[in-house]
Amino acid sequence: MSNTLQAGALPPTRTPTLSADTLLSVRNLQTHFFSREGAVKAVDGVSFDIKPGEILGIAGESGCGKSVTSQSIMRILPKNGKIVGGEILFNHANQTIDLATTEPEGRLMRAIRGKEIAMIFQEPMTAFSPVYTIGNQIIETIRIHQPVSKGEAREQAIEMLHRVGMPNPGRNIDQYTFNLSGGMRQRAMVALALSCRPKLLIADEPTTAVDVTIQAQILKLLREIQADLGMAIIMITHDLGVIAELTERVMIMYLGKEVEYGTVADLFHRPQHPYTRGLLASIPKMEPGRVAINPIEGSVPSPYAMPAGCKFHPRCPDFIAGVCERHDPPLTEIAPGHQVSCYLYGGWEVQP
Amino acid sequence: MLFFIVRRLLLMVPTLIIISIVGFVIIQAPPGDFVSSYIAGLEAQGDLVDPELMDSLRARYGLGEPVYAQYWRWVSSFAQGNLGYSMSLRQPVTEIIQERLASSVTISLFSLILVYLIGLPIGILSATKQYTAVDYAFTVIGFLGVATPSFLLALVGLWLMFLWTGNAALGLYSAEFQNAPFSLAKVLDLLRHIWLPALIVGTAGTAELIRTMRANLLDELPKQYVTMARARGVGPIKLLYKYPLRIAINPVISTIGYTLPALVEGELLVSLVLGLPTLAPILLRSLLLQDMFLATSIIMVLAILVVIGTLLSDILLAIVDPRIRGSI
């Protein structure tokens, strides 16, 4: 990466410096959507850090803001979405830059997308344009980010297809997505995202649209590739099974807020927030004699009629009257590395 | 691919045979024939007609024979390139079509080019600037274009030209080039004249193309491969042209073949109003006078053009879309 490229796009001095062992630091991120009906606070003050090579899970129901968080990091929000506050600090070429204030279509952001941070999506069929070969699109990505010839890029693309376990990379590279089976499409999509060996991969529900066999294959593939290339992964999913299988630390989100954050062991064995406990209780158990599912009462409120105070209070079984509907609980550390935003566990001392 | 083209060329034969039968039968369907309408014309002027002359005329053109015999007589000579003799213009049909077809095709091709030159960029602009003043303005213009009949536009065009130049006889060439041999000056003169009829003929097509292009592109823009391309660092220009546009334009390419008959049809009315020397006025006249050789021949020539146009657009579509290429 040349210096001239960064000099122009870097925001003025105030950007804090990240330590070398932090790859990405999202601090109090607020992303809102604006429409005729009003503003929707899709992400409302989310913070987390990722170290190089770490796997973080972000889990929550549909509409909790987990995808919007990833779109904010990549700066590929829809037109009516806007980052209105917070910082997205990223270590890029020995410098800390704030992605939240970087021009979304500028050269710096485009140099980071695909090269430093890559993304995979739900539908493998539609990750590739059907009218170009998968090789065309992988080679394109490589040549956007690296000064290599077409031949070299092709070699690299074949190598990457080989790495993701495509059966016949030399032939697959000239195929179209409609020539490939479901599992191969997923692998091709992973190869496309990883073609420039990014430092961070954001996987936005990559297993939602596929059957369980392929889901297992993808998780295995991601784990292998992660070990192989040493990249960090943000795994976004509503499937706690995927979280348990792949990630080390987890953030649970509800209506744009972070409700609980901790290791997988913390969350699964010592869940604290009533929402986390509700999510875990709603997973069907395979124990004999017990088939009942305990869903969380009520449903997600309309984004235009958000409850005051703690956003979960209308559905909360442990609701404290007179407190929860008035104040928004801050994120409080209850054990080293385990944070919860709930008045059941304190948080009074910082209340105004 | 070659097999596909050969197969399609072979399929054209039965298609054209069916069109020739249908065309011939429909033109034969009204009561009477050319001789009787010719006589009606003479009688209307007060002339007396000798019944023997009528019979000898009928015998000469084979008008007394059953329909299938007449069809066979016409179609077999058509296949040999002899299009028969126009009874009303007293001229071989081949000559008439040769004279007129060039003007018709020139106008249609120019309109086709104008339709795409104007329609595509506006459609793309409308889609990328959805719900802005630009988009609304072109949407209104587009609806007006679709809703205004071309003959009305032709009348308005004629009137405006008369206001500006004092000359209502448009034609395709200035008087001095009318019979001049082909030259650069003649082509330039043609360009000076043809834009108005081409624009009028193409208005409805342009408006439709704007609507189609806008809708297709709006369908493609939110698709995941576009987001994925953006997330890979693809620049804004490729993000529009290489990805969504490439797919949004496929239906447009596949309908080039169907645009052609619409243009021919539009050209018919417009040419009548503007008095252009194309096939259209002759076709109308031959239908009115029941000059069946002329009428069926013109219809056949137009049908052949349409069938070829459809084939060309199918081949084009196979070239641009690998999904179709793979399945033929």
Short mmCIF file of N, CA, C and O in Angstrom, two decimals, chain A residues 34-38, chain B residues 131 136:
data_model
loop_
_atom_site.label_atom_id
_atom_site.label_comp_id
_atom_site.label_asym_id
_atom_site.label_seq_id
_atom_site.Cartn_x
_atom_site.Cartn_y
_atom_site.Cartn_z
N PHE A 34 -32.66 6.02 7.79
CA PHE A 34 -33.61 7.13 7.70
C PHE A 34 -34.63 6.86 6.62
O PHE A 34 -34.27 6.53 5.48
N SER A 35 -35.91 6.95 6.99
CA SER A 35 -36.95 6.77 5.99
C SER A 35 -38.06 7.76 6.31
O SER A 35 -37.97 8.52 7.26
N ARG A 36 -39.12 7.72 5.50
CA ARG A 36 -40.22 8.65 5.70
C ARG A 36 -40.87 8.46 7.07
O ARG A 36 -41.35 9.39 7.68
N GLU A 37 -40.88 7.20 7.56
CA GLU A 37 -41.51 6.91 8.85
C GLU A 37 -40.68 7.42 10.02
O GLU A 37 -41.15 7.46 11.14
N GLY A 38 -39.42 7.73 9.77
CA GLY A 38 -38.56 8.20 10.85
C GLY A 38 -37.23 7.49 10.82
O GLY A 38 -36.92 6.75 9.89
N TYR B 131 -36.11 7.79 -7.86
CA TYR B 131 -36.84 8.71 -6.99
C TYR B 131 -36.18 10.07 -6.83
O TYR B 131 -36.31 10.72 -5.80
N TYR B 136 -38.05 11.18 -12.00
CA TYR B 136 -39.46 11.55 -12.18
C TYR B 136 -39.69 12.21 -13.54
O TYR B 136 -40.65 11.89 -14.24
#
